[in-house]
Short mmCIF file of C-alpha atoms and ligand atoms in Angstrom, two decimals:
data_model
loop_
_atom_site.label_atom_id
_atom_site.label_comp_id
_atom_site.label_asym_id
_atom_site.label_seq_id
_atom_site.Cartn_x
_atom_site.Cartn_y
_atom_site.Cartn_z
CA UNK A 1 -10.49 85.15 -54.26
CA UNK A 2 -11.21 85.14 -58.08
CA UNK A 3 -9.80 87.62 -60.52
CA UNK A 4 -12.50 89.61 -62.11
CA UNK A 5 -13.58 92.16 -64.80
CA UNK A 6 -16.17 94.69 -63.96
CA UNK A 7 -17.70 96.18 -67.15
CA UNK A 8 -20.94 98.27 -66.62
CA UNK A 9 -21.15 100.65 -69.47
CA UNK A 10 -24.92 101.47 -69.21
CA UNK A 11 -25.50 105.10 -68.48
CA UNK A 12 -28.19 105.31 -65.77
CA UNK A 13 -30.50 108.38 -65.66
CA UNK A 14 -32.51 108.00 -62.39
CA UNK A 15 -35.30 110.19 -60.97
CA UNK A 16 -38.66 111.67 -61.20
CA UNK A 17 -38.36 113.54 -64.73
CA UNK A 18 -35.80 111.05 -66.18
CA UNK A 19 -37.82 110.07 -69.10
CA UNK A 20 -37.70 113.77 -70.45
CA UNK A 21 -34.06 112.75 -71.65
CA UNK A 22 -34.98 109.94 -73.81
CA UNK A 23 -34.79 111.62 -77.20
CA UNK A 24 -31.48 113.34 -76.22
CA UNK A 25 -29.95 109.94 -75.05
CA UNK A 26 -31.08 108.09 -78.34
CA UNK A 27 -29.41 110.72 -80.45
CA UNK A 28 -26.34 110.70 -78.09
CA UNK A 29 -25.80 106.90 -78.86
CA UNK A 30 -26.44 107.22 -82.47
CA UNK A 31 -30.11 106.25 -82.99
CA UNK A 32 -31.71 107.85 -86.01
CA UNK A 33 -34.53 105.37 -86.74
CA UNK A 34 -35.78 103.60 -83.62
CA UNK A 35 -37.89 100.39 -82.80
CA UNK A 36 -39.89 101.30 -79.72
CA UNK A 37 -40.50 97.95 -78.32
CA UNK A 38 -43.10 97.29 -75.51
CA UNK A 39 -45.23 94.79 -73.82
CA UNK A 40 -49.06 94.53 -73.27
CA UNK A 41 -51.12 97.36 -71.86
CA UNK A 42 -49.30 98.97 -68.83
CA UNK A 43 -47.07 101.35 -70.83
CA UNK A 44 -50.00 102.35 -72.96
CA UNK A 45 -52.46 102.89 -70.00
CA UNK A 46 -49.87 104.90 -68.07
CA UNK A 47 -49.31 107.23 -70.88
CA UNK A 48 -45.62 106.32 -70.72
CA UNK A 49 -45.48 105.11 -74.45
CA UNK A 50 -47.26 108.34 -75.77
CA UNK A 51 -44.88 110.34 -73.84
CA UNK A 52 -41.74 108.68 -75.15
CA UNK A 53 -42.98 108.76 -78.60
CA UNK A 54 -43.94 112.38 -78.32
CA UNK A 55 -40.43 113.22 -77.10
CA UNK A 56 -38.79 111.35 -80.05
CA UNK A 57 -41.02 113.12 -82.51
CA UNK A 58 -40.28 116.60 -81.05
CA UNK A 59 -36.62 115.93 -81.47
CA UNK A 60 -36.92 114.71 -84.99
CA UNK A 61 -36.11 111.07 -84.37
CA UNK A 62 -37.92 108.75 -86.53
CA UNK A 63 -39.47 105.62 -84.87
CA UNK A 64 -41.81 102.78 -85.44
CA UNK A 65 -43.48 100.57 -82.80
CA UNK A 66 -43.67 96.85 -81.95
CA UNK A 67 -45.57 95.83 -78.91
CA UNK A 68 -47.03 92.51 -77.60
CA UNK A 69 -44.07 91.16 -75.73
CA UNK A 70 -45.24 88.75 -73.01
CA UNK A 71 -43.66 87.70 -69.67
CA UNK A 72 -41.35 85.02 -70.63
CA UNK A 73 -40.80 86.59 -74.03
CA UNK A 74 -41.24 84.42 -77.00
CA UNK A 75 -38.99 83.65 -80.05
CA UNK A 76 -41.71 84.24 -82.45
CA UNK A 77 -41.83 87.98 -81.28
CA UNK A 78 -38.22 88.26 -81.76
CA UNK A 79 -38.45 86.98 -85.29
CA UNK A 80 -41.16 89.49 -86.02
CA UNK A 81 -39.03 92.17 -84.67
CA UNK A 82 -35.98 91.20 -86.68
CA UNK A 83 -37.93 91.15 -89.95
CA UNK A 84 -39.49 94.57 -89.24
CA UNK A 85 -36.22 96.22 -88.33
CA UNK A 86 -34.54 94.88 -91.40
CA UNK A 87 -37.43 95.95 -93.61
CA UNK A 88 -37.48 99.53 -92.13
CA UNK A 89 -33.64 100.00 -91.69
CA UNK A 90 -33.95 100.31 -87.87
CA UNK A 91 -30.59 101.35 -86.34
CA UNK A 92 -31.52 101.48 -82.52
CA UNK A 93 -33.93 99.57 -80.28
CA UNK A 94 -35.65 101.12 -77.33
CA UNK A 95 -37.47 98.86 -74.89
CA UNK A 96 -40.09 100.49 -72.99
CA UNK A 97 -40.87 97.90 -70.20
CA UNK A 98 -39.44 95.34 -67.98
CA UNK A 99 -37.04 92.52 -68.32
CA UNK A 100 -39.22 90.54 -70.88
CA UNK A 101 -39.34 93.61 -73.28
CA UNK A 102 -35.57 94.45 -72.74
CA UNK A 103 -34.74 90.70 -73.45
CA UNK A 104 -36.66 90.66 -76.53
CA UNK A 105 -35.05 93.89 -77.69
CA UNK A 106 -31.61 92.42 -76.99
CA UNK A 107 -32.60 89.30 -79.10
CA UNK A 108 -33.76 91.35 -81.92
CA UNK A 109 -30.59 93.61 -81.77
CA UNK A 110 -28.44 90.33 -82.15
CA UNK A 111 -30.66 88.86 -84.84
CA UNK A 112 -30.76 91.93 -87.23
CA UNK A 113 -27.18 91.70 -88.47
CA UNK A 114 -26.94 87.94 -88.33
CA UNK A 115 -27.75 85.95 -91.46
CA UNK A 116 -28.64 82.61 -89.59
CA UNK A 117 -31.22 81.87 -86.98
CA UNK A 118 -31.03 84.16 -83.76
CA UNK A 119 -31.82 81.03 -81.84
CA UNK A 120 -28.25 79.71 -82.57
CA UNK A 121 -26.96 82.15 -80.02
CA UNK A 122 -29.21 80.76 -77.36
CA UNK A 123 -28.32 77.24 -78.28
CA UNK A 124 -24.57 78.12 -77.76
CA UNK A 125 -23.75 77.34 -81.44
CA UNK A 126 -21.89 80.68 -81.74
CA UNK A 127 -21.22 84.13 -80.34
CA UNK A 128 -22.62 87.35 -81.88
CA UNK A 129 -19.92 89.75 -82.96
CA UNK A 130 -22.19 92.70 -83.62
CA UNK A 131 -25.62 93.92 -82.62
CA UNK A 132 -27.79 97.09 -82.90
CA UNK A 133 -27.70 99.26 -79.84
CA UNK A 134 -30.31 98.72 -77.13
CA UNK A 135 -31.57 100.95 -74.40
CA UNK A 136 -34.35 100.97 -72.01
CA UNK A 137 -36.99 102.96 -70.22
CA UNK A 138 -37.61 100.66 -67.26
CA UNK A 139 -41.10 100.06 -65.86
CA UNK A 140 -40.55 97.21 -63.54
CA UNK A 141 -37.54 96.55 -61.24
CA UNK A 142 -36.76 92.97 -61.16
CA UNK A 143 -34.72 91.06 -64.04
CA UNK A 144 -31.88 93.70 -63.99
CA UNK A 145 -31.66 93.44 -67.76
CA UNK A 146 -31.49 97.25 -67.94
CA UNK A 147 -27.72 96.86 -67.12
CA UNK A 148 -27.01 93.23 -67.58
CA UNK A 149 -25.33 91.35 -70.51
CA UNK A 150 -28.02 88.61 -70.68
CA UNK A 151 -31.34 87.97 -72.20
CA UNK A 152 -33.64 84.97 -71.76
CA UNK A 153 -35.97 83.93 -74.50
CA UNK A 154 -38.60 81.13 -74.68
CA UNK A 155 -38.89 79.15 -77.74
CA UNK A 156 -42.50 78.07 -77.98
CA UNK A 157 -41.58 75.00 -79.91
CA UNK A 158 -40.92 72.69 -76.87
CA UNK A 159 -41.29 75.40 -74.08
CA UNK A 160 -37.53 75.86 -74.12
CA UNK A 161 -36.25 78.77 -72.13
CA UNK A 162 -32.66 79.71 -72.58
CA UNK A 163 -30.45 82.56 -71.73
CA UNK A 164 -27.59 84.19 -73.83
CA UNK A 165 -24.96 86.48 -72.31
CA UNK A 166 -22.83 88.75 -74.35
CA UNK A 167 -21.36 92.00 -73.20
CA UNK A 168 -22.12 93.74 -76.50
CA UNK A 169 -25.96 93.61 -75.56
CA UNK A 170 -25.45 95.68 -72.43
CA UNK A 171 -27.87 98.60 -72.87
CA UNK A 172 -26.39 102.00 -73.75
CA UNK A 173 -28.78 103.71 -71.17
CA UNK A 174 -31.37 102.94 -68.70
CA UNK A 175 -34.02 105.62 -67.74
CA UNK A 176 -35.37 104.76 -64.27
CA UNK A 177 -38.20 106.80 -62.83
CA UNK A 178 -39.59 105.00 -59.55
CA UNK A 179 -42.79 106.98 -59.92
CA UNK A 180 -43.51 104.66 -63.15
CA UNK A 181 -43.55 101.67 -60.77
CA UNK A 182 -46.34 102.82 -58.54
CA UNK A 183 -48.92 100.99 -60.83
CA UNK A 184 -47.28 97.68 -60.37
CA UNK A 185 -49.54 94.95 -59.00
CA UNK A 186 -48.32 93.64 -55.50
CA UNK A 187 -47.44 90.32 -57.07
CA UNK A 188 -45.14 91.77 -59.63
CA UNK A 189 -43.48 94.01 -57.02
CA UNK A 190 -42.87 90.92 -54.84
CA UNK A 191 -41.77 88.72 -57.53
CA UNK A 192 -39.39 91.49 -58.77
CA UNK A 193 -37.84 91.91 -55.36
CA UNK A 194 -37.50 88.01 -54.98
CA UNK A 195 -35.61 88.08 -58.37
CA UNK A 196 -33.20 90.73 -57.44
CA UNK A 197 -32.51 89.23 -54.03
CA UNK A 198 -31.88 85.90 -55.74
CA UNK A 199 -29.55 87.62 -58.25
CA UNK A 200 -27.52 88.57 -55.12
CA UNK A 201 -27.72 85.13 -53.58
CA UNK A 202 -26.66 83.44 -56.68
CA UNK A 203 -23.29 85.23 -56.20
CA UNK A 204 -23.33 85.29 -52.24
CA UNK A 205 -23.52 81.54 -51.97
CA UNK A 206 -19.88 80.77 -52.98
CA UNK A 207 -16.91 79.21 -51.76
CA UNK A 208 -14.68 82.27 -52.55
CA UNK A 209 -15.62 83.98 -49.26
CA UNK A 210 -12.54 86.07 -48.91
CA UNK A 211 -13.91 89.14 -50.95
CA UNK A 212 -15.27 90.84 -47.78
CA UNK A 213 -16.22 94.04 -49.63
CA UNK A 214 -18.42 92.19 -52.18
CA UNK A 215 -20.06 90.15 -49.26
CA UNK A 216 -20.96 93.29 -47.30
CA UNK A 217 -22.36 95.01 -50.35
CA UNK A 218 -24.53 92.03 -51.07
CA UNK A 219 -25.74 91.85 -47.62
CA UNK A 220 -26.66 95.60 -47.62
CA UNK A 221 -28.46 95.01 -50.92
CA UNK A 222 -30.49 92.13 -49.49
CA UNK A 223 -31.38 93.81 -46.22
CA UNK A 224 -32.37 97.06 -48.02
CA UNK A 225 -34.74 95.35 -50.43
CA UNK A 226 -36.35 93.21 -47.57
CA UNK A 227 -36.93 96.33 -45.86
CA UNK A 228 -38.38 98.33 -48.74
CA UNK A 229 -40.65 95.54 -50.03
CA UNK A 230 -42.86 95.85 -46.91
CA UNK A 231 -42.95 99.53 -47.07
CA UNK A 232 -44.12 99.69 -50.83
CA UNK A 233 -46.55 96.75 -50.34
CA UNK A 234 -48.19 98.94 -47.60
CA UNK A 235 -48.04 102.11 -49.62
CA UNK A 236 -47.31 101.53 -53.40
CA UNK A 237 -46.55 105.32 -53.79
CA UNK A 238 -43.77 105.33 -51.27
CA UNK A 239 -41.13 107.10 -53.60
CA UNK A 240 -38.18 106.70 -51.20
CA UNK A 241 -38.68 102.88 -51.01
CA UNK A 242 -39.68 102.49 -54.67
CA UNK A 243 -36.36 104.10 -55.37
CA UNK A 244 -34.28 101.71 -53.19
CA UNK A 245 -36.01 98.81 -55.17
CA UNK A 246 -35.41 100.27 -58.54
CA UNK A 247 -31.71 100.92 -57.85
CA UNK A 248 -31.29 97.62 -56.02
CA UNK A 249 -32.62 95.65 -59.01
CA UNK A 250 -29.85 97.09 -61.16
CA UNK A 251 -27.10 96.77 -58.54
CA UNK A 252 -27.97 93.20 -57.93
CA UNK A 253 -27.40 92.33 -61.48
CA UNK A 254 -24.86 94.51 -63.01
CA UNK A 255 -21.94 92.56 -61.69
CA UNK A 256 -21.11 94.56 -58.53
CA UNK A 257 -22.26 91.88 -56.12
CA UNK A 258 -20.15 89.32 -58.13
CA UNK A 259 -16.74 90.96 -58.04
CA UNK A 260 -14.16 88.31 -56.89
CA UNK A 261 -16.46 85.37 -56.52
CA UNK A 262 -17.53 82.31 -58.49
CA UNK A 263 -21.37 82.62 -59.01
CA UNK A 264 -23.66 79.69 -58.90
CA UNK A 265 -26.88 80.22 -60.90
CA UNK A 266 -28.32 76.71 -60.25
CA UNK A 267 -31.58 78.10 -58.81
CA UNK A 268 -31.98 80.15 -61.91
CA UNK A 269 -31.57 77.26 -64.17
CA UNK A 270 -33.92 75.16 -62.15
CA UNK A 271 -36.57 77.99 -62.42
CA UNK A 272 -36.12 78.55 -66.07
CA UNK A 273 -37.54 75.01 -66.72
CA UNK A 274 -40.51 75.84 -64.39
CA UNK A 275 -41.31 79.17 -66.44
CA UNK A 276 -40.60 77.25 -69.70
CA UNK A 277 -43.11 74.39 -68.78
CA UNK A 278 -45.78 76.38 -66.74
CA UNK A 279 -45.29 80.04 -67.92
CA UNK A 280 -45.05 81.20 -64.32
CA UNK A 281 -43.62 84.39 -63.21
CA UNK A 282 -39.78 84.05 -62.85
CA UNK A 283 -39.55 85.44 -59.51
CA UNK A 284 -42.17 83.46 -58.01
CA UNK A 285 -40.63 80.24 -59.61
CA UNK A 286 -37.30 81.25 -57.85
CA UNK A 287 -39.00 81.41 -54.53
CA UNK A 288 -40.52 78.04 -55.04
CA UNK A 289 -37.20 76.35 -55.72
CA UNK A 290 -34.57 78.07 -53.57
CA UNK A 291 -35.56 76.57 -49.94
CA UNK A 292 -35.16 73.19 -51.43
CA UNK A 293 -31.89 74.04 -53.17
CA UNK A 294 -30.65 75.55 -50.01
CA UNK A 295 -31.43 72.50 -47.92
CA UNK A 296 -29.90 70.33 -50.45
CA UNK A 297 -26.56 72.23 -50.72
CA UNK A 298 -25.95 73.89 -47.36
CA UNK A 299 -23.54 71.44 -45.87
CA UNK A 300 -21.13 72.29 -48.72
CA UNK A 301 -20.36 75.48 -46.75
CA UNK A 302 -22.23 75.75 -43.52
CA UNK A 303 -20.41 78.87 -42.40
CA UNK A 304 -21.64 80.85 -45.44
CA UNK A 305 -25.33 79.81 -44.62
CA UNK A 306 -24.60 80.76 -40.97
CA UNK A 307 -23.53 84.21 -42.06
CA UNK A 308 -26.61 84.59 -44.19
CA UNK A 309 -28.77 83.64 -41.45
CA UNK A 310 -27.27 86.05 -38.92
CA UNK A 311 -26.27 88.97 -41.25
CA UNK A 312 -29.25 89.00 -43.56
CA UNK A 313 -32.16 87.11 -41.89
CA UNK A 314 -31.56 88.37 -38.37
CA UNK A 315 -31.28 84.94 -36.86
CA UNK A 316 -29.36 84.71 -33.44
CA UNK A 317 -26.24 82.68 -33.90
CA UNK A 318 -26.24 79.55 -31.88
CA UNK A 319 -22.48 78.73 -31.77
CA UNK A 320 -22.98 75.30 -30.52
CA UNK A 321 -25.04 74.39 -33.50
CA UNK A 322 -24.00 75.85 -36.80
CA UNK A 323 -26.23 73.64 -38.81
CA UNK A 324 -29.23 74.55 -36.83
CA UNK A 325 -28.47 78.24 -37.23
CA UNK A 326 -28.13 77.63 -41.02
CA UNK A 327 -31.39 75.90 -41.30
CA UNK A 328 -33.03 78.60 -39.35
CA UNK A 329 -31.89 81.19 -41.97
CA UNK A 330 -33.40 79.03 -44.57
CA UNK A 331 -36.79 78.94 -42.70
CA UNK A 332 -36.62 82.68 -42.05
CA UNK A 333 -36.34 83.21 -45.75
CA UNK A 334 -39.39 81.00 -46.41
CA UNK A 335 -41.37 83.14 -43.88
CA UNK A 336 -40.19 86.21 -45.81
CA UNK A 337 -41.45 84.80 -49.09
CA UNK A 338 -44.83 83.86 -47.62
CA UNK A 339 -44.91 87.34 -46.00
CA UNK A 340 -44.72 89.12 -49.43
CA UNK A 341 -47.14 86.73 -51.23
CA UNK A 342 -44.53 84.39 -52.82
CA UNK A 343 -44.72 80.56 -52.89
CA UNK A 344 -42.11 78.26 -51.27
CA UNK A 345 -42.91 75.10 -53.25
CA UNK A 346 -44.07 74.19 -56.73
CA UNK A 347 -47.53 73.27 -55.52
CA UNK A 348 -48.04 76.74 -54.13
CA UNK A 349 -46.68 78.08 -57.47
CA UNK A 350 -48.69 76.19 -60.07
CA UNK A 351 -51.81 75.37 -57.75
CA UNK A 352 -51.50 71.62 -58.22
CA UNK A 353 -49.31 68.65 -57.58
CA UNK A 354 -46.56 68.36 -60.16
CA UNK A 355 -46.14 64.88 -61.60
CA UNK A 356 -43.03 62.63 -61.58
CA UNK A 357 -42.94 62.73 -65.28
CA UNK A 358 -42.99 66.41 -65.32
CA UNK A 359 -40.20 66.58 -62.74
CA UNK A 360 -38.17 64.09 -64.88
CA UNK A 361 -38.79 66.16 -68.07
CA UNK A 362 -37.51 69.28 -66.35
CA UNK A 363 -34.44 67.65 -65.02
CA UNK A 364 -33.79 66.40 -68.56
CA UNK A 365 -34.05 69.81 -70.06
CA UNK A 366 -32.09 71.45 -67.13
CA UNK A 367 -29.21 69.15 -67.71
CA UNK A 368 -29.42 69.58 -71.57
CA UNK A 369 -30.24 65.96 -72.14
CA UNK A 370 -28.13 64.67 -69.24
CA UNK A 371 -25.00 66.35 -70.71
CA UNK A 372 -24.42 69.43 -68.58
CA UNK A 373 -24.24 70.15 -64.93
CA UNK A 374 -25.54 73.19 -63.12
CA UNK A 375 -24.22 75.49 -60.31
CA UNK A 376 -20.87 75.39 -58.47
CA UNK A 377 -21.61 75.85 -54.87
CA UNK A 378 -22.56 72.29 -55.26
CA UNK A 379 -22.22 70.91 -58.79
CA UNK A 380 -25.59 69.39 -59.67
CA UNK A 381 -26.14 66.53 -62.21
CA UNK A 382 -29.62 65.64 -63.43
CA UNK A 383 -30.10 63.36 -60.41
CA UNK A 384 -29.39 66.18 -58.20
CA UNK A 385 -31.92 68.37 -60.20
CA UNK A 386 -34.54 65.64 -59.92
CA UNK A 387 -34.03 65.38 -56.15
CA UNK A 388 -34.40 69.17 -55.71
CA UNK A 389 -37.58 69.37 -57.80
CA UNK A 390 -38.91 66.49 -55.69
CA UNK A 391 -37.91 68.33 -52.43
CA UNK A 392 -39.67 71.33 -53.87
CA UNK A 393 -42.92 69.56 -54.83
O1 NZQ B 401 -46.96 93.65 -70.50
P1 NZQ B 401 -47.34 94.79 -69.60
O2 NZQ B 401 -48.75 95.17 -69.81
O3 NZQ B 401 -46.36 95.92 -69.64
O4 NZQ B 401 -47.40 94.18 -68.10
C1 NZQ B 401 -46.13 93.70 -67.44
C2 NZQ B 401 -46.10 92.17 -67.26
O5 NZQ B 401 -47.33 91.54 -67.29
C3 NZQ B 401 -46.19 94.22 -66.14
N1 NZQ B 401 -45.68 95.70 -65.88
C4 NZQ B 401 -44.51 96.06 -66.19
N2 NZQ B 401 -44.30 97.36 -65.83
C5 NZQ B 401 -45.34 97.75 -65.22
C6 NZQ B 401 -46.33 96.57 -65.17
N3 NZQ B 401 -47.62 96.67 -64.68
C7 NZQ B 401 -47.97 97.85 -64.02
N4 NZQ B 401 -47.23 98.87 -64.00
C8 NZQ B 401 -45.89 98.86 -64.61
N5 NZQ B 401 -45.13 99.91 -64.37
O6 NZQ B 401 -45.43 93.30 -65.27
C9 NZQ B 401 -45.46 91.91 -65.90
C10 NZQ B 401 -44.06 91.48 -65.96
O7 NZQ B 401 -43.19 92.13 -66.72
P2 NZQ B 401 -41.86 91.43 -67.13
O8 NZQ B 401 -41.11 92.31 -68.13
O9 NZQ B 401 -42.13 89.95 -67.64
O10 NZQ B 401 -40.96 91.33 -65.68
P3 NZQ B 401 -39.57 91.10 -65.40
O11 NZQ B 401 -38.86 92.43 -65.44
O12 NZQ B 401 -39.61 90.37 -64.08
O13 NZQ B 401 -39.03 90.21 -66.40
C11 NZQ B 401 -39.07 88.79 -66.45
C12 NZQ B 401 -38.21 88.21 -67.57
O14 NZQ B 401 -36.91 88.48 -67.45
C13 NZQ B 401 -36.07 87.22 -67.41
C14 NZQ B 401 -36.95 86.21 -66.67
O15 NZQ B 401 -36.71 84.89 -66.98
C15 NZQ B 401 -38.32 86.54 -67.40
O16 NZQ B 401 -38.37 85.97 -68.71
N6 NZQ B 401 -34.72 87.47 -66.78
C16 NZQ B 401 -33.86 88.20 -67.47
C17 NZQ B 401 -32.58 88.46 -66.95
C18 NZQ B 401 -31.70 89.28 -67.65
N7 NZQ B 401 -31.93 89.72 -68.99
O17 NZQ B 401 -30.47 89.60 -67.07
C19 NZQ B 401 -32.08 87.91 -65.71
C20 NZQ B 401 -33.22 87.31 -64.91
O18 NZQ B 401 -32.79 86.22 -64.01
C21 NZQ B 401 -34.38 86.79 -65.65
O19 NZQ B 401 -34.17 85.53 -65.93
ZN1 ZN B 402 -33.52 86.23 -62.18
#
């Protein structure tokens, strides 16, 4: 069992009227001049943005707005935000949206007090010591950024998608109203659930399998999400199941399912190259890669894959054939992905065959020019990465 730190400082305000608290919470955490950061049209169309701004005005909190964050948020928008915040003396960033908006907000927050280029943090050149406070009104449960310490930004120059983790960027508060997720398209709902299940699996597939409580929590999270996704695809306004999914997204990525274990993250790293190159939805990219990663690595710890197959996917344990049981679990996961409209390979993800050159390029980037390995369930070098992409073709 690994020693661990569990640090989850975000105040969660969850429920049907939760956004009513936004101005009170901004003030509580010291915001006097707020950048309201948002994405494309969804928060405008639903009236959420107007509501949030109205509440800030009512409470006398000054604000300005910056929209236009796109999925796989871009560095150029981060630069725009940094400049605006400096010019206007912003002291608090409120993200109204999903992972992309929150990640863009975190990057802006780190960039404002830093004299150099904020991309330095993502390149791992140095660590931010200070940042502006960030908080969110969450509209799509998926990335878990509302409680996480990380953000992922795409540099348009070269299509390079990199993550940066720092506890100081953990949001001060997260407002979560499941009703606000009723308008999500089925594809985004399913991709979101795929992402949160993957956040759990990145920690579940580990060699530190003696932290039983963490394992049991992870299995409950995965089973609940798999149950609830079918209910909301059938009835998008099913509050009870929307609520499980919304809270599940946060629990899956706030550290709880990682206590006492070494986490892997290879599937995420492999996926970031897909969304960096093809601008695909992150959750769908994960579904396209995971089955191939799993088939490539399961022999490292067959019993863990057997446990997953039986306890999460409901496969009958064939005690005479552990490998067969493990593989049935992977096949069951593929059936689950298809059942919720997710791809299980790259062709299904991008709608065409990927070329060998593109695969080589992704393996080069994922291994940071052949210098870095990824994952720890099985440590992957660039040749392993290339092989997994080939298997996932
Ligand atoms: O831009 P708008 O119009 O708002 O539309 C968005 C967007 O097109 C739409 N949407 C959001 N809420 C909606 C809605 N549509 C209807 N009704 C609503 N209530 O959904 C689309 C996707 O939004 P996005 O924010 O991109 O989704 P998600 O939360 O999945 O975030 C994905 C990003 O998070 C990163 C991913 O790599 C990706 O860039 N991740 C961040 C992590 C973190 N910070 O800890 C961890 C994750 O592993 C992930 O890598
Ligand atoms: Zn993810």
